[in-house]
């Protein structure tokens, strides 16, 4: 859907498709690999139409072997290609974890900079779409723990396209997490052609002086809704969209929390070992004496993501985030 010259109104999944098409046209070294990404266009149709346009040598349907095609992509990246791998759901990535963390993330250090791995691994993640077991994981912290791989998580169509293009051009491996709950939730004006959003930089989605709310991916709309409700009660929130989970934009976090003195962090993942703890550590290291209240976390629970009937009870909601906002304001 085109709204004006040079701009399209796209959903997140359409923006991903547009970014892939843009880079396949621009660079002959870009190759897509994954299960059902060719003829079927991917499980969410993120690669729809690309096989027909670029052929089966550049849009490669692979066997059902995440370890196999991820390992193959690492080898391709070491030999002059820029492969983009699709993992159908983040919960399917675990067989490939050894390839990613033992080889892709370490290659620059292992070879003292002689070799790099310009590899992008795309993975839809998160709950809220009534998917079966293992399809709804939000385990980004397993990857942010390892230096050598960047982790990106856009919340909007504009950022999805710009960050994916930046990830493909990056000389090192990037895990590109796509919030499938938000895939078709809304549209946004996205420029045609090539542009990039800088990896490692967050974005302030809403301005306020009373409290900082930090979120990423599918939790950004939740944080925004909570901030809107808080404003009705006279509480004005800074809402920070991290966009990149590793490396974190520590300067943006510190700037906001030092201004407001109160912080709520929203993560979909389980509470224990989650990225919110690293964000909290950044606040402690940079802004401890600015805080007027303890930092509150709103997270998923320390249980596997439950089946359909209880899924909504597991996920952070605007009401839970609003409660945390009021708690830090009343401390």
Coordinates of C-alpha atoms in Angstrom, one line a residue, residues 33 62-74 95-96 99:
X33 CA 18.4 -19.8 3.7
X62 CA 16.8 -26.0 3.3
X63 CA 16.2 -29.3 5.0
X64 CA 14.7 -29.3 8.5
X65 CA 18.0 -28.9 10.3
X66 CA 18.7 -25.6 12.1
X67 CA 22.2 -26.7 13.1
X68 CA 22.9 -27.8 9.5
X69 CA 21.8 -24.7 7.6
X70 CA 23.1 -22.3 10.2
X71 CA 26.5 -24.0 10.1
X72 CA 26.5 -23.9 6.3
X73 CA 25.6 -20.2 6.5
X74 CA 28.6 -19.6 8.8
X95 CA 19.9 -27.0 17.9
X96 CA 21.9 -24.2 16.1
X99 CA 27.1 -23.3 15.8

